C-alpha atoms as one frame of an Amber mdcrd trajectory, in Angstrom:
protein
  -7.695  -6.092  92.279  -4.563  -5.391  93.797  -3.047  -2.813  95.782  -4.499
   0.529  96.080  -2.534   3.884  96.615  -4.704   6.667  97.903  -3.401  10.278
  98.609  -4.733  13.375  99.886  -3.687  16.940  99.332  -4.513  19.745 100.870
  -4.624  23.574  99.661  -4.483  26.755 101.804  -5.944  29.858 100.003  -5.079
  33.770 100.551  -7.493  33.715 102.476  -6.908  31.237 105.149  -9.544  28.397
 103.789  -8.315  24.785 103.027  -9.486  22.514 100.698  -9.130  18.802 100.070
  -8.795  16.161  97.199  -8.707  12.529  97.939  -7.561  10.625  95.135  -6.767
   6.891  94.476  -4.846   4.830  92.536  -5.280   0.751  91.320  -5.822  -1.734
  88.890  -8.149  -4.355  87.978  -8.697  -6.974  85.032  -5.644  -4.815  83.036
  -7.307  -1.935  83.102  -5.607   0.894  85.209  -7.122   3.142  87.074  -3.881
   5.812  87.173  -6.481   9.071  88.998  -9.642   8.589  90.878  -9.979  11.811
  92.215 -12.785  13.842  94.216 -12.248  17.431  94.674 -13.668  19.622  97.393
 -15.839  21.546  94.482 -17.814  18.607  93.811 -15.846  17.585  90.525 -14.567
  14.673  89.703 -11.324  13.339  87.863 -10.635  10.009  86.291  -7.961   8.841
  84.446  -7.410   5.518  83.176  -5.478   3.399  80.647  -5.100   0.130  78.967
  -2.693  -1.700  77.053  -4.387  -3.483  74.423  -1.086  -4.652  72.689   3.036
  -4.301  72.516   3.658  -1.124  71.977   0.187   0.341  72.104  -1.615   2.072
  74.829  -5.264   3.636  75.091  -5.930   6.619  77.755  -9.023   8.673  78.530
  -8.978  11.723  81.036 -12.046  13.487  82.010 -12.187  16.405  84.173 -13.788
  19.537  82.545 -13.705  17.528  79.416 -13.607  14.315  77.864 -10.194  13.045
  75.776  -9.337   9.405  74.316  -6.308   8.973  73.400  -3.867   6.722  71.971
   0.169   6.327  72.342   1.914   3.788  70.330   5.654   3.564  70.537   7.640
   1.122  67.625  11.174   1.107  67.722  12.555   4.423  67.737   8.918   6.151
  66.703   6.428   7.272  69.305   3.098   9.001  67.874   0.602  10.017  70.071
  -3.453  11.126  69.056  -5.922  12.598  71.188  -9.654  13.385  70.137 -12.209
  15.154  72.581 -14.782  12.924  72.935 -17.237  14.946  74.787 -17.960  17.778
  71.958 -16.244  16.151  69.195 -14.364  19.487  68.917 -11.077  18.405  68.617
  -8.372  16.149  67.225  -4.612  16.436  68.157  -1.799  14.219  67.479   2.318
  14.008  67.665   5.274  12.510  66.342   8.884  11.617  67.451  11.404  10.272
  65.506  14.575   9.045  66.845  16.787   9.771  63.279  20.488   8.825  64.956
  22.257   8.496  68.385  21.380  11.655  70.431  19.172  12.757  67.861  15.252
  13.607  67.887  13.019  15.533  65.803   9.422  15.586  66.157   6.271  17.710
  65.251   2.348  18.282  66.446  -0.327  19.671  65.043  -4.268  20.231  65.910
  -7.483  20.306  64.059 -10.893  21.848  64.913 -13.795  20.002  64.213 -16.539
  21.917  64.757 -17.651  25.942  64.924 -16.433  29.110  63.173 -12.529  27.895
  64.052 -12.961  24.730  62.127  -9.649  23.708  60.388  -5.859  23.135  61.497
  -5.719  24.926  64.589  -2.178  24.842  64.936   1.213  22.872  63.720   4.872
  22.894  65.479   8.078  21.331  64.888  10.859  20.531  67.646  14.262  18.659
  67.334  16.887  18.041  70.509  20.482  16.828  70.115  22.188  15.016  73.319
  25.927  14.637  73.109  28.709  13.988  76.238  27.682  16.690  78.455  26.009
  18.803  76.007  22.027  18.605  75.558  20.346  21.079  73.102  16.996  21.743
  71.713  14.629  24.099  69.673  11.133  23.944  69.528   8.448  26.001  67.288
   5.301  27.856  68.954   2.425  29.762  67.263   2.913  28.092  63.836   6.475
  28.698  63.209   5.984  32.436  64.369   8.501  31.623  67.311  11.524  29.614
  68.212  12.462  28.414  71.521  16.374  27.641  72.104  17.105  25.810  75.438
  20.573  24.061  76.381  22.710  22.376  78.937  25.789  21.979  79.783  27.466
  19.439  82.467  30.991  20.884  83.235  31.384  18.146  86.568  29.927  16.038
  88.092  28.440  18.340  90.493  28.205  21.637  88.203  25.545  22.245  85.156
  24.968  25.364  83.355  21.685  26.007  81.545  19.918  28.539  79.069  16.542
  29.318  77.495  15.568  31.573  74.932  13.150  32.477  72.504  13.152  33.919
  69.145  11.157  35.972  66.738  10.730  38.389  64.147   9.170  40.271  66.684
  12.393  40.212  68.860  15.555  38.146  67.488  16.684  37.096  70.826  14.917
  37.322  74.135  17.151  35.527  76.841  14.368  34.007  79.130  16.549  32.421
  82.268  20.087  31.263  82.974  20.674  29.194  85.320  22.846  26.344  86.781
  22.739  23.598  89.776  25.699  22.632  92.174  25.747  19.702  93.947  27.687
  20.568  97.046  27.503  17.155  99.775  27.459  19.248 103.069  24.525  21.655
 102.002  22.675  19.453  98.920  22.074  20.825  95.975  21.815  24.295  95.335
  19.953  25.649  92.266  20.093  29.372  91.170  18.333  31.292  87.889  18.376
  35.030  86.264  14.961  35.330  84.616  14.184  37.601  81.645  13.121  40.159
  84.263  15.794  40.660  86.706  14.636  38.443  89.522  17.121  35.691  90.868
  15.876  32.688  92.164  17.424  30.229  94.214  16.598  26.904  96.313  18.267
  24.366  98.053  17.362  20.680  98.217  18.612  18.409 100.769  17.914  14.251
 101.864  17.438  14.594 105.369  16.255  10.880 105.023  16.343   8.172 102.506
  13.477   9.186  99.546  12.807  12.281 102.020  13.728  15.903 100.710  13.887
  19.031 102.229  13.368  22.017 100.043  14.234  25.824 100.550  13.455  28.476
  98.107  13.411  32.490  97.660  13.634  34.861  95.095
């Protein structure tokens, strides 16, 4: 069967109580078991996958619910499809399209199977552009009702500049964060962002150990 990774995590509420999930990881005969978890609730996750052929790979996740899905990647064209297999409600699926060097446009839409919302549930269209130091992308939510505009900039090795916003007819520009991360070797790197609402937010991660990080944060 193979190796098997388990992990535990543990949660502390407001309140002072802590609560477990033990979880596992392996495979056997090809199939993968990537999430055997039990959570201190009583529930149950599982999610596994299996690569039937190049290319092509078959998941199913159930937690609250039941999805199958598929992801099948040829050349520069990855299209994904989902279908909730528990209430046959639901059917979702994606596309991305690699059109040129730096270049990817994509889309997604969902349909409703069943009940009074039966029908295209929603649709959305996204396209990024990667260049030098320059990364860029817009992305459609609510049906083309909104546009969200993110983008990067690396002006050193050590210093990147970043921006998101959203746009709509509703409000033509919205600036949602700007932020940036310095890589500075004494301290580690130090990340900083102004949201929408006035609050600055900072941390600071350091490698006190190979693969170990130490992580400070405040806002």
């Amino acid at each position: 069967a193979g190796p098997v990774g388990v992990t535990i995590e543990t949660e502390r509420s407001a309140s002072g109580a802590l609560s477990s999930k033990v979880g596992g990881k392996f495979a056997y005969a090809g199939l993968n078991f990537d999430k055997v978890q039990a959570k201190a609730d009583g529930s149950n996750v599982l999610e596994t996958s299996l690569v039937p052929c190049k290319g092509c790979k078959v998941t199913f996740k159930a937690n609250k619910g039941a999805d199958l899905g598929v992801e099948y990647t040829a050349g520069s064209i990855i299209t994904t499809g989902s279908l909730d297999v528990l209430n046959m409600s639901k059917v979702s699926t994606s596309t991305c399209i690699g059109v040129a060097p730096g270049i990817n446009v994509g889309g997604d839409l969902s349909y409703n199977l069943s009940g009074d919302k039966a029908g295209l549930s929603s649709y959305n269209f996204g396209a990024s552009y990667a260049t030098g130091p320059l990364f860029a992308s817009v992305t459609s939510a609510n049906k083309f009702s909104q546009f969200n505009v993110s983008a990067m900039y690396k002006v050193n090795k050590d210093l990147s500049i970043a921006s998101s916003t959203t746009h709509s007819s509703a409000k033509a520009c919205d600036v949602l964060a700007i932020g940036g991360a310095y890589n500075m070797a004494s301290v580690g790197t130090i990340k900083a962002k102004v949201g929408s609402n006035g609050v600055t937010s900072a941390c600071i991660i350091k490698e006190v150990a190979p693969k170990v990080n130490v992580t400070a944060s405040g806002s």
